[in-house]
Amino acid sequence: MPALLRHLLALTSVFAYGDAFSGQPRTDDEQLLPAGCKAVPGSAGWPSAETWGRFNQSTGGKLLQSVAPGAVCHPGQPAYNSDQCTAVTTGWYTYDYHQRDPVSNMWQQYNNDTCLPNPGTPCSVDGYPAYVVNATTAQDVKLSLDFARKHNIRVVVKSTGHDYQGRSQAPRALSIWVRHMQGIKTHESFQPQGCNFTIETTAVTAAGGSQIGNLYDEMLKLNQTVVGGGSKSVSVGGYITGGGHSILAPRYGLAADQALEMEVVTPNGDIVVANECQNEDLFWAMRGGGGSTFGVMTSVTLATHPTPPVVGLDMALFMPINSSHVWDMVGYVLTQFPYLDSKGLSGYSVMTNNFSYPGTNVYGAGFAGSFIIQDTQDINDALDMWAPIIDHINKTWPEMVPTLLPQAYPTFQAWFDTHYDQNTAGLDMWVGSRLLDADSLTRNATASGQAFKIFDGEAFLVAGKGVQNAKPRGGSNAVNPAWRKTLAHCTNGSGFVPLNLTVRKETIDKVNERVEPLRQLAPHMGAYVNENNPEEPDWQHAFWGANYERLLKIKRTVDPSDVLWCNPCVGNERWKENGYQLCRV
C-alpha cells in the first residue's frame, strides 16, 4: 500500500470513529502543560475531530493523519502488514523511501526513533507530526498556516526530508508537505513582478516541491542547467533558503545567488511575491536566512546556465594505512587548494586514515576525491593540473601511490548521473561543518594536516571565485558572509545506535569536538547551516555572521507570534522544546 494511501485511510478512520488524539490524554503530564505552550494532542487547546474535519474539507480533502512508517513491521500496530514491512525494510536506507512518505525523515533521531521498522523496538506515532497537509498550491499552505496560527499548533514544512538539522520534523505538529507542489516554466529573459526592467538571463520558475534531480533533467532538454546540489533528493526550498552550495558554485555562485524572485506564503497567511522591487527584506532573508523561518516558498525563479562539457577526475593519493606521513601529505594537498581553484577545479574530497573504494582494490590512507573541470573534453587538462602536486608528493613521500581516473563527459548532467549522492538514509547521524578560507588552509601545512586528522571528514571545493564575486539581485542576500571568503566547505559526521540517549549525546559532542580544530584554524569564519547540527557553538553567528541581527528583525516583523519555529533557526530564542511540547521560555 503506498504511503499516501495509508495515511488517508488513517484519517478516514479518525473522522468516522472520533479523534484518536482528542480523547483521553496519553499521560498525566499532558494534562499539566505549562502555560504558553503550543497545543498538542490531549491538551485543552487541541482542535476536536469535527474541527479537523472542517479543515480537511477546506483543503479539498488534503489532510492526512500521521502513521509511523515503520508501524507496518510491528504486529501490535493497526497498520501492521508483513508484505508492506518487506518493502519498507528494503527501502528504509534509501533517500527515495523517506522523501515519498508524508512524515518520515532521512535521519531518525529527529523522530526520536519512535517507530523503526524493527519489531523488536518500540513503536508509536509520538515522534511524528500529528497531521499532514498534502499541499499542492499556495492556497493550501495559506490555509494550513492560518489554521495552525488560530489554534496555536506547532507547524513544520517538509518537502523531501533531506535535512541534516531536522527542521522538517516536529512531534505532534501540523506538517505542510510540499513534495507534490510541482511544475516548471522556463524563460528566455525574466521581468520580476513590479519591476520596470528585464533581467537578461535565461531562467526557470520551479514550484516549491521541485527537486534538484528533476530540475537537472528538465533543463538538460534545453542544454541548460541550474546551480544545484549533489543529491537528487535535495528540494529547492530548504536548499536555496540555506544558501545552497554546488560543484557549479565556484563558477556561478551559490544557489541563493541565482534567485530572481519567489512566491512566499508568510506566517500571517499572506501570499506574496518577493523580489528586489517588492517585499525586499523578505526576499533578502529567504535567500540564505534558513528554511522554515520567514515563510513557505511556493515557487522560485532561478537563473539558468548553459550545461558545460566536463572532464571528471576520480582520484586517490594513498599511503599505507597508518603511515606516519599521511597527515603531512594531506596538509600539503590542502595548501594547493587555492591553486586548484584558480585552475577551475571543483569537487569533493575526503581525508582519512583508512579508506577503500567499494568493489575495487583501491584502499589506504590519505586523500581521495571526485572533481570536475568545465568546458573541456581533454582529460590531459585534469592530469596536467595535478602533475606538479603529484610530482612534489612523489619526491617528498615516495610511499604514496597515486590513482587518477579521468573521463570526459559531454555534459555536466552526464557526470552527475554517475556521481550523485547515493549515501545511506534511515539512520541516526549527526554532522558538523566549517567554512575555511585560503589563508586557513595555506598558513601552516602541518597544522592543517593535524587539524584534519582530528576532523576526520571531507573538504569540498564548492565556493571559490564564483561565490566570492557573486552579485545577487538587490545587491546582497542573507547568506553567511563567511561564504564570500570561503575556499573549502568541510564536513564530517558520525552515526550512532538508536534508542540510546547517552550515546546520542556523546556522539553529537564528539562530532563538535572533531570540528573544533577547524574552528581554531579559522576562528573568523563560520559554518554552513544546512550541513551541521543543532549544538553548533554560537550557531546564530556561526551560520549567519553579522547578518543575524538583521535577520532577527525581519523574523520579528514577518512572524511576530512565531508561527514557524525550528532549531537552530533565526529568532527561535523565545521558545524551547520540553519533551514533545514547544513552550515559551
XYZ file of C-alpha atoms in Angstrom:
585
model
C 0.000 0.000 0.000
C 1.502 3.390 -0.963
C 2.407 5.625 1.961
C -0.056 8.349 0.916
C -2.994 5.916 0.840
C -2.045 4.514 4.237
C -2.212 7.999 5.768
C -5.526 8.784 4.045
C -7.097 5.609 5.405
C -5.890 6.520 8.877
C -7.520 9.926 8.565
C -10.809 8.395 7.375
C -10.946 6.202 10.459
C -10.369 9.212 12.701
C -13.247 11.181 11.194
C -15.513 8.126 11.266
C -14.830 6.989 14.820
C -13.581 10.103 16.615
C -10.257 11.834 17.019
C -7.726 9.418 18.418
C -5.774 12.376 19.749
C -8.559 14.372 21.369
C -9.964 11.854 23.816
C -8.168 10.845 26.993
C -4.667 12.270 27.295
C -1.863 9.786 26.893
C -0.070 10.778 30.084
C -0.793 12.775 33.188
C 1.939 15.184 32.088
C -0.171 16.267 29.128
C -2.901 17.473 31.500
C -0.358 19.734 33.193
C 1.073 21.530 30.186
C 2.814 24.715 31.283
C 1.179 27.957 30.199
C 2.421 29.328 26.929
C 2.929 26.008 25.131
C 1.791 25.109 21.656
C -1.277 22.892 21.623
C -0.620 19.166 21.352
C -2.899 16.124 21.153
C -4.621 15.744 24.504
C -4.231 19.371 25.590
C -7.218 21.645 26.156
C -6.492 23.728 23.071
C -6.199 20.843 20.632
C -8.918 21.006 17.943
C -11.749 18.498 18.031
C -12.251 15.845 15.381
C -15.052 17.960 13.930
C -12.725 20.972 13.658
C -10.094 18.896 11.920
C -12.794 17.571 9.625
C -13.873 21.067 8.609
C -10.264 21.981 7.999
C -9.870 18.896 5.813
C -12.896 19.970 3.772
C -11.423 23.453 3.311
C -8.317 21.909 1.744
C -10.317 19.716 -0.615
C -9.506 16.555 1.326
C -5.754 17.024 1.510
C -5.365 16.411 5.238
C -3.621 13.200 6.282
C -3.300 11.702 9.712
C 0.197 10.545 10.535
C 1.019 6.879 10.541
C 4.510 5.957 11.692
C 6.128 4.475 8.572
C 7.731 1.633 10.498
C 4.386 0.575 12.021
C 3.778 -1.929 9.217
C 6.517 -4.066 10.800
C 5.011 -4.121 14.317
C 2.353 -6.815 14.888
C 0.721 -4.793 17.677
C 0.031 -1.804 15.431
C -3.187 -1.304 13.405
C -1.041 -0.624 10.326
C 0.817 -3.933 10.604
C 1.255 -5.680 7.254
C 4.026 -8.204 6.726
C 4.136 -7.706 2.960
C 4.436 -3.956 3.313
C 7.062 -4.458 6.014
C 9.282 -6.204 3.485
C 9.037 -3.211 1.142
C 9.641 -0.727 3.953
C 12.719 -2.517 5.286
C 14.082 -2.809 1.748
C 13.708 0.907 1.103
C 14.391 2.247 4.587
C 18.048 3.069 3.971
C 17.432 4.982 0.747
C 16.633 8.664 0.222
C 13.767 7.755 -2.106
C 11.754 5.939 0.532
C 11.755 8.766 3.072
C 11.001 11.511 0.579
C 7.892 9.641 -0.606
C 6.489 9.242 2.909
C 4.486 12.197 4.283
C 6.114 12.148 7.734
C 9.364 10.221 7.548
C 12.726 11.916 7.880
C 16.023 10.729 6.449
C 17.757 10.818 9.842
C 15.722 9.127 12.519
C 16.887 10.842 15.703
C 14.703 13.769 14.677
C 11.696 11.447 15.039
C 13.178 10.247 18.341
C 13.393 6.723 16.866
C 9.765 6.260 17.902
C 8.932 3.637 15.304
C 11.789 1.949 13.479
C 10.941 -0.940 11.092
C 12.207 -3.431 13.636
C 9.531 -5.357 15.564
C 11.922 -5.647 18.500
C 11.831 -1.892 19.141
C 9.051 0.356 20.482
C 6.557 1.832 18.027
C 4.324 4.863 18.412
C 3.498 7.943 16.379
C 4.736 10.208 19.196
C 7.826 11.474 17.374
C 5.956 12.408 14.206
C 3.642 15.273 13.253
C 0.027 14.609 14.216
C -1.389 15.685 10.854
C -0.063 16.496 7.402
C -1.461 18.701 4.664
C -0.536 17.394 1.229
C -0.108 20.951 -0.053
C -0.054 21.357 -3.830
C -0.878 25.066 -4.044
C -0.004 28.278 -2.224
C -3.635 28.399 -1.055
C -3.173 25.035 0.688
C -0.167 26.470 2.511
C -2.104 29.592 3.488
C -4.989 27.550 4.894
C -2.544 25.423 6.881
C -0.714 28.380 8.384
C -3.992 30.123 9.195
C -5.300 27.000 10.946
C -2.082 26.479 12.908
C -1.958 30.131 13.933
C -5.617 30.182 15.022
C -5.287 27.038 17.127
C -1.732 27.663 18.404
C -0.392 24.457 16.835
C 3.246 23.941 16.031
C 3.787 23.818 12.283
C 6.655 22.455 10.184
C 7.352 22.263 6.468
C 8.598 19.163 4.664
C 9.444 18.580 1.045
C 11.721 15.525 0.855
C 13.065 15.384 4.418
C 16.666 15.734 3.201
C 17.527 17.851 6.231
C 20.542 17.213 8.461
C 19.125 19.665 11.044
C 15.714 18.007 11.318
C 13.841 21.267 10.704
C 11.244 19.474 8.600
C 10.157 17.337 11.546
C 8.364 18.061 14.811
C 6.355 15.817 17.120
C 2.593 16.354 17.354
C 2.706 19.248 14.899
C 0.846 20.116 11.720
C 3.185 19.416 8.820
C 2.895 21.170 5.471
C 4.126 18.635 2.914
C 5.029 20.354 -0.357
C 6.584 17.427 -2.220
C 3.694 17.293 -4.695
C 3.889 21.014 -5.413
C 5.456 20.508 -8.840
C 5.821 22.371 -12.131
C 8.374 24.428 -14.054
C 8.300 27.263 -16.564
C 11.363 28.420 -18.479
C 12.200 31.955 -19.596
C 14.486 33.408 -22.258
C 14.674 36.508 -20.050
C 12.838 37.467 -16.893
C 10.987 40.549 -15.675
C 10.355 40.401 -11.920
C 6.825 41.353 -10.943
C 6.581 45.021 -10.019
C 9.913 45.884 -11.641
C 10.252 48.139 -14.673
C 13.222 46.261 -16.097
C 14.040 42.855 -17.542
C 16.879 40.628 -16.363
C 18.684 39.399 -19.446
C 19.318 35.829 -18.418
C 17.667 32.533 -19.115
C 15.712 31.370 -16.089
C 13.365 28.747 -14.735
C 10.434 29.129 -12.350
C 10.105 25.992 -10.228
C 7.301 25.078 -7.846
C 8.188 24.797 -4.175
C 8.419 20.988 -4.091
C 10.746 20.703 -7.090
C 13.785 18.515 -6.604
C 17.244 19.225 -7.922
C 17.446 15.927 -9.794
C 14.258 16.679 -11.719
C 15.364 20.243 -12.452
C 18.641 18.964 -13.879
C 16.736 16.549 -16.116
C 14.291 19.161 -17.387
C 16.894 21.832 -18.023
C 19.113 19.400 -19.933
C 16.372 19.248 -22.585
C 17.266 22.901 -23.295
C 21.027 22.286 -22.943
C 20.929 24.263 -19.716
C 21.467 23.589 -16.033
C 20.960 25.182 -12.642
C 23.256 25.636 -9.683
C 22.133 22.602 -7.707
C 23.205 20.146 -5.068
C 24.921 16.812 -5.324
C 21.865 14.753 -4.384
C 18.769 14.172 -6.494
C 16.562 14.314 -3.392
C 17.538 17.861 -2.416
C 14.489 20.121 -2.792
C 14.645 23.772 -3.824
C 13.028 25.158 -0.666
C 15.434 24.158 2.069
C 18.387 24.159 -0.304
C 18.045 27.758 -1.502
C 16.883 29.220 1.797
C 20.008 27.738 3.416
C 22.339 29.106 0.744
C 22.917 26.031 -1.399
C 26.476 25.025 -2.297
C 27.188 23.248 -5.567
C 30.001 21.837 -7.644
C 29.000 24.592 -10.100
C 29.153 27.343 -7.458
C 32.858 28.166 -7.990
C 31.790 29.417 -11.419
C 28.310 30.848 -10.854
C 27.863 31.423 -7.117
C 25.634 29.730 -4.561
C 22.077 28.645 -5.340
C 20.749 31.568 -3.279
C 22.702 33.895 -5.576
C 20.693 32.601 -8.561
C 17.261 33.536 -7.165
C 15.457 36.250 -9.134
C 12.033 36.052 -7.487
C 9.976 33.966 -5.078
C 6.370 33.372 -4.188
C 6.130 33.056 -0.426
C 3.311 32.373 1.995
C 4.098 34.348 5.127
C 3.373 33.072 8.646
C 0.455 35.523 8.738
C -1.089 33.725 5.755
C -0.344 36.296 3.049
C 0.626 35.002 -0.387
C 3.222 37.476 -1.635
C 5.789 37.933 -4.371
C 9.276 38.748 -3.106
C 11.974 40.204 -5.315
C 14.231 43.256 -5.466
C 11.245 45.551 -6.158
C 8.735 44.395 -3.529
C 8.983 42.681 -0.165
C 12.689 43.304 -0.412
C 13.534 42.360 3.187
C 11.706 39.061 2.848
C 13.478 38.404 -0.462
C 16.817 39.121 1.203
C 16.083 36.843 4.173
C 14.712 33.937 2.126
C 17.982 33.692 0.213
C 20.264 32.175 2.845
C 18.477 33.027 6.089
C 17.334 29.446 6.630
C 14.229 27.429 5.870
C 11.011 27.074 7.892
C 11.574 30.526 9.397
C 10.317 33.501 7.369
C 7.657 31.832 5.260
C 6.970 28.910 2.951
C 8.447 29.249 -0.530
C 5.849 28.001 -3.021
C 7.830 28.896 -6.154
C 11.220 30.306 -7.059
C 12.684 31.710 -10.252
C 16.356 30.904 -10.774
C 18.923 31.983 -13.322
C 19.980 29.081 -15.546
C 23.245 28.473 -17.390
C 24.470 26.510 -20.409
C 25.302 22.979 -19.367
C 29.055 22.634 -19.829
C 31.032 19.677 -21.122
C 33.272 18.467 -18.318
C 36.221 16.272 -17.559
C 35.715 14.310 -14.387
C 38.609 13.092 -12.278
C 38.183 10.406 -9.638
C 41.440 10.075 -7.788
C 43.233 8.840 -4.701
C 46.602 9.717 -3.185
C 47.133 6.886 -0.751
C 49.878 5.725 1.545
C 49.974 2.516 3.545
C 47.424 2.567 6.331
C 48.894 4.131 9.486
C 51.842 5.648 7.632
C 53.421 8.374 9.783
C 53.433 10.788 6.834
C 49.746 10.688 5.876
C 48.728 13.950 7.501
C 51.846 15.802 6.357
C 50.849 14.907 2.808
C 47.222 15.853 3.408
C 48.320 19.208 4.813
C 50.382 19.850 1.698
C 47.486 18.980 -0.630
C 45.256 21.402 1.277
C 47.771 24.193 0.664
C 47.275 23.561 -3.059
C 43.524 24.187 -2.965
C 43.882 27.874 -3.948
C 45.949 26.838 -6.984
C 43.412 24.162 -7.955
C 40.540 26.616 -7.563
C 42.343 29.138 -9.762
C 42.568 26.479 -12.478
C 38.807 25.882 -12.419
C 38.716 22.639 -10.424
C 35.709 21.945 -8.224
C 34.504 18.870 -6.412
C 34.557 16.774 -3.295
C 37.387 15.191 -1.327
C 37.823 13.051 1.761
C 40.829 12.638 4.035
C 41.114 9.563 6.228
C 43.423 7.056 7.874
C 41.517 4.112 6.487
C 39.718 4.314 3.165
C 38.623 1.944 0.429
C 36.501 2.198 -2.709
C 33.801 -0.497 -2.512
C 34.234 -3.131 -5.175
C 37.802 -2.148 -6.017
C 41.291 -2.853 -4.735
C 41.923 0.855 -4.095
C 42.498 1.353 -0.379
C 44.863 3.063 2.004
C 45.242 6.270 3.988
C 45.409 9.768 2.618
C 43.378 11.876 0.200
C 40.687 10.887 -2.303
C 38.297 12.930 -4.356
C 35.923 13.349 -7.246
C 36.364 16.564 -9.241
C 35.365 18.243 -12.481
C 36.803 20.806 -14.862
C 34.307 22.607 -17.078
C 34.377 23.478 -20.781
C 36.819 20.806 -21.843
C 36.866 17.260 -23.186
C 40.627 16.821 -22.887
C 41.493 14.548 -19.983
C 45.035 15.915 -20.034
C 43.705 19.196 -18.678
C 42.939 17.394 -15.433
C 46.134 15.349 -15.378
C 48.326 18.349 -16.124
C 46.691 20.335 -13.351
C 47.611 17.717 -10.760
C 51.036 16.840 -12.205
C 53.150 19.320 -10.173
C 51.326 18.370 -6.966
C 51.878 14.654 -7.504
C 55.467 15.254 -8.530
C 56.148 17.061 -5.254
C 54.442 14.318 -3.237
C 56.390 11.583 -5.027
C 59.671 13.311 -4.226
C 58.773 14.068 -0.622
C 56.802 10.949 0.333
C 57.720 8.235 -2.166
C 55.465 5.654 -0.465
C 52.440 7.498 -1.853
C 50.648 5.637 -4.662
C 48.523 7.852 -6.941
C 45.405 6.632 -8.719
C 43.928 9.031 -11.283
C 40.901 8.113 -13.361
C 39.958 10.944 -15.731
C 36.957 10.734 -18.049
C 35.329 13.180 -20.442
C 31.565 13.769 -20.214
C 29.563 15.588 -22.893
C 27.524 17.485 -20.290
C 27.604 18.217 -16.586
C 24.440 16.116 -16.324
C 26.255 13.074 -17.711
C 28.831 13.393 -14.930
C 26.153 13.957 -12.283
C 24.215 10.858 -13.337
C 27.152 8.671 -12.295
C 28.348 10.701 -9.301
C 25.259 11.905 -7.429
C 24.935 11.266 -3.705
C 23.676 7.759 -3.008
C 24.570 7.585 0.663
C 22.529 5.742 3.243
C 19.481 7.290 4.897
C 17.210 5.979 7.640
C 19.962 6.067 10.263
C 20.702 8.167 13.315
C 23.521 10.567 12.446
C 24.972 13.939 13.412
C 27.074 16.080 11.099
C 29.341 19.077 11.648
C 30.969 21.596 9.329
C 33.301 24.569 8.947
C 33.996 27.046 6.171
C 37.703 27.633 5.515
C 39.341 30.432 3.572
C 42.600 30.234 1.626
C 44.682 31.633 4.473
C 43.406 28.999 6.891
C 44.478 26.230 4.511
C 47.849 27.625 3.463
C 49.200 29.375 6.564
C 50.648 26.217 8.142
C 50.512 22.918 6.261
C 51.447 20.877 9.317
C 48.726 22.486 11.429
C 46.166 21.943 8.667
C 47.083 18.297 8.349
C 46.847 17.690 12.076
C 43.539 19.526 12.284
C 42.081 17.325 9.552
C 43.447 14.233 11.264
C 41.157 15.008 14.188
C 38.343 16.343 11.994
C 38.246 13.060 10.006
C 35.989 14.251 7.232
C 35.643 15.882 3.849
C 36.643 19.112 2.144
C 34.520 20.387 -0.730
C 35.778 22.822 -3.366
C 32.351 24.379 -3.857
C 32.940 28.098 -3.334
C 35.968 29.979 -4.629
C 35.779 32.860 -7.040
C 32.201 32.277 -8.146
C 30.883 32.640 -4.590
C 33.318 35.370 -3.604
C 32.393 37.523 -6.606
C 28.680 36.717 -6.801
C 26.265 39.567 -7.424
C 22.881 38.517 -6.028
C 19.843 40.526 -7.112
C 19.199 43.546 -4.946
C 22.888 43.846 -4.099
C 23.115 41.201 -1.381
C 21.340 38.349 0.358
C 21.331 36.707 3.784
C 23.976 34.072 3.016
C 26.584 33.820 5.766
C 29.206 36.485 4.887
C 31.897 33.877 5.581
C 30.871 32.171 2.326
C 32.244 35.210 0.439
C 35.728 34.327 1.695
C 35.377 30.551 1.584
C 37.579 28.248 -0.421
C 36.576 24.899 1.121
C 33.417 23.773 2.885
C 34.405 20.976 5.256
C 32.028 18.409 6.730
C 32.171 15.365 8.954
C 29.643 13.120 10.603
C 29.055 10.125 12.799
C 26.258 7.601 13.042
C 25.088 6.123 16.310
C 22.826 3.371 17.581
C 19.172 4.345 18.048
C 17.177 4.438 21.276
C 20.146 5.304 23.469
C 20.061 8.898 24.716
C 23.512 8.632 26.281
C 25.097 7.559 23.013
C 23.110 10.214 21.136
C 24.532 12.953 23.359
C 28.059 11.513 23.341
C 28.025 11.365 19.536
C 26.966 14.974 18.966
C 29.561 16.100 21.483
C 32.234 14.071 19.704
C 31.284 15.467 16.291
C 31.605 19.020 17.613
C 34.911 18.182 19.295
C 36.219 16.959 15.940
C 35.184 20.241 14.298
C 36.943 22.328 16.952
C 40.441 22.167 15.336
C 38.954 23.719 12.175
C 37.310 26.423 14.280
C 40.771 27.124 15.659
C 42.251 27.198 12.150
C 39.614 29.727 11.057
C 38.024 31.462 14.064
C 36.978 34.366 11.826
C 34.936 32.150 9.505
C 31.701 30.230 10.123
C 29.699 27.146 9.219
C 27.037 26.041 6.735
C 23.605 25.823 8.332
C 22.266 23.084 6.026
C 25.054 20.653 6.899
C 25.539 20.925 10.617
C 23.837 20.119 13.920
C 21.700 21.958 16.500
C 24.547 22.210 19.019
C 26.979 24.233 16.914
C 28.530 26.755 19.355
C 27.151 30.289 18.920
C 25.116 28.994 15.995
C 23.490 32.375 15.371
C 26.796 33.846 14.237
C 28.427 30.608 13.071
C 25.623 30.224 10.490
C 24.859 33.867 9.670
C 27.679 36.048 10.987
C 26.888 39.765 11.019
C 23.630 39.110 9.131
C 21.958 37.594 12.182
C 20.767 40.838 13.738
C 19.064 41.992 10.529
C 17.535 38.550 10.053
C 16.159 38.648 13.590
C 14.443 41.991 12.932
C 12.869 40.599 9.768
C 11.714 37.473 11.625
C 10.015 39.583 14.300
C 8.296 41.629 11.580
C 7.007 38.814 9.352
C 6.285 36.317 12.150
C 5.575 38.225 15.377
C 3.795 35.274 17.001
C 6.374 32.654 15.981
C 4.052 30.528 13.888
C 7.167 28.998 12.322
C 9.759 27.655 14.746
C 12.685 25.329 14.284
C 16.115 24.687 15.733
C 18.650 26.069 15.029
C 16.744 28.835 13.235
C 16.646 32.616 13.322
C 14.591 34.012 16.191
C 13.917 30.747 17.983
C 15.207 32.043 21.323
C 11.706 32.704 22.738
C 10.746 29.011 22.773
C 12.249 25.690 23.758
C 11.293 22.065 23.353
C 10.090 20.378 26.507
C 9.847 16.736 25.559
C 7.288 16.613 22.746
C 5.982 20.099 23.544
C 7.111 23.521 22.365
C 6.830 26.111 25.131
C 7.628 29.766 25.674
C 10.837 30.455 27.552
